[in-house]
Amino acid sequence: MLIRMASNQQTGPGIGELAKDTVRGRIGVVMGAVGGRVQIRPIGGGMEWDAMPDNVVVPSAREELSARLAIRNANSWNGL
Protein backbone atom coordinates (compact mmCIF):
# COMPACT_ATOMS: atom_id res chain seq x y z
CA MET A 1 0.00 0.00 0.00
CA LEU A 2 1.38 3.43 -0.98
CA ILE A 3 0.96 6.14 1.63
CA ARG A 4 1.12 9.74 0.51
CA MET A 5 1.76 12.62 2.87
CA ALA A 6 -0.04 15.92 2.57
CA SER A 7 1.70 18.25 0.12
CA ASN A 8 2.52 20.75 2.87
CA GLN A 9 4.53 18.21 4.88
CA GLN A 10 8.27 18.20 4.39
CA THR A 11 9.48 14.81 3.24
CA GLY A 12 13.04 15.58 2.15
CA PRO A 13 16.05 17.44 3.54
CA GLY A 14 15.51 21.03 4.64
CA ILE A 15 17.48 24.17 3.86
CA GLY A 16 21.09 23.84 5.01
CA GLU A 17 20.93 20.05 5.17
CA LEU A 18 22.76 17.57 2.97
CA ALA A 19 20.76 16.08 0.15
CA LYS A 20 21.27 13.55 -2.61
CA ASP A 21 19.89 14.16 -6.09
CA THR A 22 19.04 10.60 -7.10
CA VAL A 23 18.89 11.46 -10.81
CA ARG A 24 22.39 12.98 -10.96
CA GLY A 25 23.84 10.87 -8.15
CA ARG A 26 25.28 14.02 -6.58
CA ILE A 27 25.30 15.18 -2.97
CA GLY A 28 25.08 18.81 -1.91
CA VAL A 29 23.51 21.29 0.48
CA VAL A 30 19.91 22.39 0.04
CA MET A 31 19.89 26.14 -0.56
CA GLY A 32 16.17 26.64 -1.12
CA ALA A 33 13.28 25.92 -3.42
CA VAL A 34 12.03 27.98 -6.35
CA GLY A 35 9.39 27.18 -8.91
CA GLY A 36 8.72 23.72 -7.54
CA ARG A 37 12.38 22.69 -7.73
CA VAL A 38 14.97 22.22 -4.99
CA GLN A 39 18.19 24.19 -5.37
CA ILE A 40 21.30 22.27 -4.30
CA ARG A 41 24.90 23.51 -4.06
CA PRO A 42 27.93 21.19 -4.04
CA ILE A 43 29.39 20.68 -0.55
CA GLY A 44 32.68 22.35 -1.49
CA GLY A 45 30.90 25.30 -3.10
CA GLY A 46 30.23 25.98 -6.73
CA MET A 47 27.29 26.31 -9.05
CA GLU A 48 23.88 25.29 -7.75
CA TRP A 49 21.68 22.92 -9.68
CA ASP A 50 17.95 22.32 -9.63
CA ALA A 51 16.32 19.00 -8.80
CA MET A 52 12.74 17.82 -8.63
CA PRO A 53 11.64 17.33 -5.00
CA ASP A 54 10.73 13.67 -5.60
CA ASN A 55 14.36 13.04 -6.61
CA VAL A 56 15.92 14.60 -3.49
CA VAL A 57 16.59 12.37 -0.50
CA VAL A 58 18.73 12.36 2.63
CA PRO A 59 22.06 10.67 1.78
CA SER A 60 23.10 7.58 3.69
CA ALA A 61 25.77 8.00 6.37
CA ARG A 62 28.28 6.32 4.03
CA GLU A 63 27.41 8.67 1.13
CA GLU A 64 27.71 11.71 3.39
CA LEU A 65 31.08 10.62 4.76
CA SER A 66 32.38 9.86 1.28
CA ALA A 67 31.31 13.28 -0.05
CA ARG A 68 32.85 15.14 2.90
CA LEU A 69 36.08 13.15 2.62
CA ALA A 70 36.35 13.90 -1.11
CA ILE A 71 36.06 17.64 -0.41
CA ARG A 72 38.62 17.45 2.41
CA ASN A 73 41.05 15.59 0.15
CA ALA A 74 40.58 18.09 -2.66
CA ASN A 75 41.21 20.96 -0.26
CA SER A 76 44.39 19.35 1.03
CA TRP A 77 45.77 19.28 -2.52
CA ASN A 78 45.02 23.01 -2.77
CA GLY A 79 46.71 23.79 0.55
CA LEU A 80 43.49 24.68 2.36
PDB file of C-alpha atoms in Angstrom:
ATOM      1  CA  MET A   1       0.000   0.000   0.000  1.00  0.00           C
ATOM      2  CA  LEU A   2       1.381   3.431  -0.983  1.00  0.00           C
ATOM      3  CA  ILE A   3       0.957   6.138   1.631  1.00  0.00           C
ATOM      4  CA  ARG A   4       1.124   9.738   0.510  1.00  0.00           C
ATOM      5  CA  MET A   5       1.757  12.615   2.867  1.00  0.00           C
ATOM      6  CA  ALA A   6      -0.036  15.925   2.570  1.00  0.00           C
ATOM      7  CA  SER A   7       1.697  18.248   0.123  1.00  0.00           C
ATOM      8  CA  ASN A   8       2.523  20.752   2.874  1.00  0.00           C
ATOM      9  CA  GLN A   9       4.532  18.209   4.884  1.00  0.00           C
ATOM     10  CA  GLN A  10       8.270  18.203   4.392  1.00  0.00           C
ATOM     11  CA  THR A  11       9.479  14.808   3.237  1.00  0.00           C
ATOM     12  CA  GLY A  12      13.044  15.584   2.153  1.00  0.00           C
ATOM     13  CA  PRO A  13      16.046  17.442   3.539  1.00  0.00           C
ATOM     14  CA  GLY A  14      15.505  21.031   4.641  1.00  0.00           C
ATOM     15  CA  ILE A  15      17.483  24.170   3.864  1.00  0.00           C
ATOM     16  CA  GLY A  16      21.086  23.840   5.010  1.00  0.00           C
ATOM     17  CA  GLU A  17      20.930  20.049   5.168  1.00  0.00           C
ATOM     18  CA  LEU A  18      22.762  17.572   2.967  1.00  0.00           C
ATOM     19  CA  ALA A  19      20.757  16.077   0.146  1.00  0.00           C
ATOM     20  CA  LYS A  20      21.268  13.546  -2.611  1.00  0.00           C
ATOM     21  CA  ASP A  21      19.894  14.162  -6.086  1.00  0.00           C
ATOM     22  CA  THR A  22      19.042  10.596  -7.102  1.00  0.00           C
ATOM     23  CA  VAL A  23      18.891  11.465 -10.812  1.00  0.00           C
ATOM     24  CA  ARG A  24      22.386  12.980 -10.958  1.00  0.00           C
ATOM     25  CA  GLY A  25      23.841  10.872  -8.152  1.00  0.00           C
ATOM     26  CA  ARG A  26      25.278  14.021  -6.578  1.00  0.00           C
ATOM     27  CA  ILE A  27      25.304  15.180  -2.969  1.00  0.00           C
ATOM     28  CA  GLY A  28      25.085  18.805  -1.915  1.00  0.00           C
ATOM     29  CA  VAL A  29      23.513  21.291   0.476  1.00  0.00           C
ATOM     30  CA  VAL A  30      19.908  22.388   0.040  1.00  0.00           C
ATOM     31  CA  MET A  31      19.895  26.139  -0.562  1.00  0.00           C
ATOM     32  CA  GLY A  32      16.171  26.642  -1.123  1.00  0.00           C
ATOM     33  CA  ALA A  33      13.279  25.920  -3.423  1.00  0.00           C
ATOM     34  CA  VAL A  34      12.029  27.980  -6.346  1.00  0.00           C
ATOM     35  CA  GLY A  35       9.386  27.183  -8.913  1.00  0.00           C
ATOM     36  CA  GLY A  36       8.719  23.718  -7.543  1.00  0.00           C
ATOM     37  CA  ARG A  37      12.377  22.688  -7.727  1.00  0.00           C
ATOM     38  CA  VAL A  38      14.965  22.222  -4.988  1.00  0.00           C
ATOM     39  CA  GLN A  39      18.188  24.188  -5.373  1.00  0.00           C
ATOM     40  CA  ILE A  40      21.297  22.267  -4.302  1.00  0.00           C
ATOM     41  CA  ARG A  41      24.896  23.505  -4.057  1.00  0.00           C
ATOM     42  CA  PRO A  42      27.930  21.193  -4.036  1.00  0.00           C
ATOM     43  CA  ILE A  43      29.395  20.682  -0.548  1.00  0.00           C
ATOM     44  CA  GLY A  44      32.683  22.354  -1.486  1.00  0.00           C
ATOM     45  CA  GLY A  45      30.901  25.295  -3.097  1.00  0.00           C
ATOM     46  CA  GLY A  46      30.230  25.979  -6.730  1.00  0.00           C
ATOM     47  CA  MET A  47      27.292  26.306  -9.054  1.00  0.00           C
ATOM     48  CA  GLU A  48      23.884  25.293  -7.752  1.00  0.00           C
ATOM     49  CA  TRP A  49      21.681  22.924  -9.678  1.00  0.00           C
ATOM     50  CA  ASP A  50      17.950  22.317  -9.625  1.00  0.00           C
ATOM     51  CA  ALA A  51      16.322  19.003  -8.798  1.00  0.00           C
ATOM     52  CA  MET A  52      12.737  17.822  -8.630  1.00  0.00           C
ATOM     53  CA  PRO A  53      11.643  17.329  -4.995  1.00  0.00           C
ATOM     54  CA  ASP A  54      10.734  13.671  -5.599  1.00  0.00           C
ATOM     55  CA  ASN A  55      14.361  13.043  -6.614  1.00  0.00           C
ATOM     56  CA  VAL A  56      15.916  14.602  -3.493  1.00  0.00           C
ATOM     57  CA  VAL A  57      16.594  12.365  -0.497  1.00  0.00           C
ATOM     58  CA  VAL A  58      18.734  12.360   2.635  1.00  0.00           C
ATOM     59  CA  PRO A  59      22.058  10.672   1.778  1.00  0.00           C
ATOM     60  CA  SER A  60      23.101   7.580   3.690  1.00  0.00           C
ATOM     61  CA  ALA A  61      25.771   7.997   6.368  1.00  0.00           C
ATOM     62  CA  ARG A  62      28.275   6.322   4.030  1.00  0.00           C
ATOM     63  CA  GLU A  63      27.412   8.666   1.134  1.00  0.00           C
ATOM     64  CA  GLU A  64      27.709  11.713   3.387  1.00  0.00           C
ATOM     65  CA  LEU A  65      31.080  10.622   4.760  1.00  0.00           C
ATOM     66  CA  SER A  66      32.384   9.857   1.276  1.00  0.00           C
ATOM     67  CA  ALA A  67      31.310  13.279  -0.047  1.00  0.00           C
ATOM     68  CA  ARG A  68      32.847  15.140   2.900  1.00  0.00           C
ATOM     69  CA  LEU A  69      36.082  13.154   2.618  1.00  0.00           C
ATOM     70  CA  ALA A  70      36.351  13.898  -1.112  1.00  0.00           C
ATOM     71  CA  ILE A  71      36.057  17.639  -0.405  1.00  0.00           C
ATOM     72  CA  ARG A  72      38.617  17.446   2.411  1.00  0.00           C
ATOM     73  CA  ASN A  73      41.051  15.585   0.153  1.00  0.00           C
ATOM     74  CA  ALA A  74      40.584  18.092  -2.665  1.00  0.00           C
ATOM     75  CA  ASN A  75      41.206  20.964  -0.256  1.00  0.00           C
ATOM     76  CA  SER A  76      44.387  19.350   1.029  1.00  0.00           C
ATOM     77  CA  TRP A  77      45.768  19.281  -2.520  1.00  0.00           C
ATOM     78  CA  ASN A  78      45.021  23.007  -2.768  1.00  0.00           C
ATOM     79  CA  GLY A  79      46.712  23.794   0.547  1.00  0.00           C
ATOM     80  CA  LEU A  80      43.489  24.680   2.360  1.00  0.00           C
TER      81      LEU A  80
END
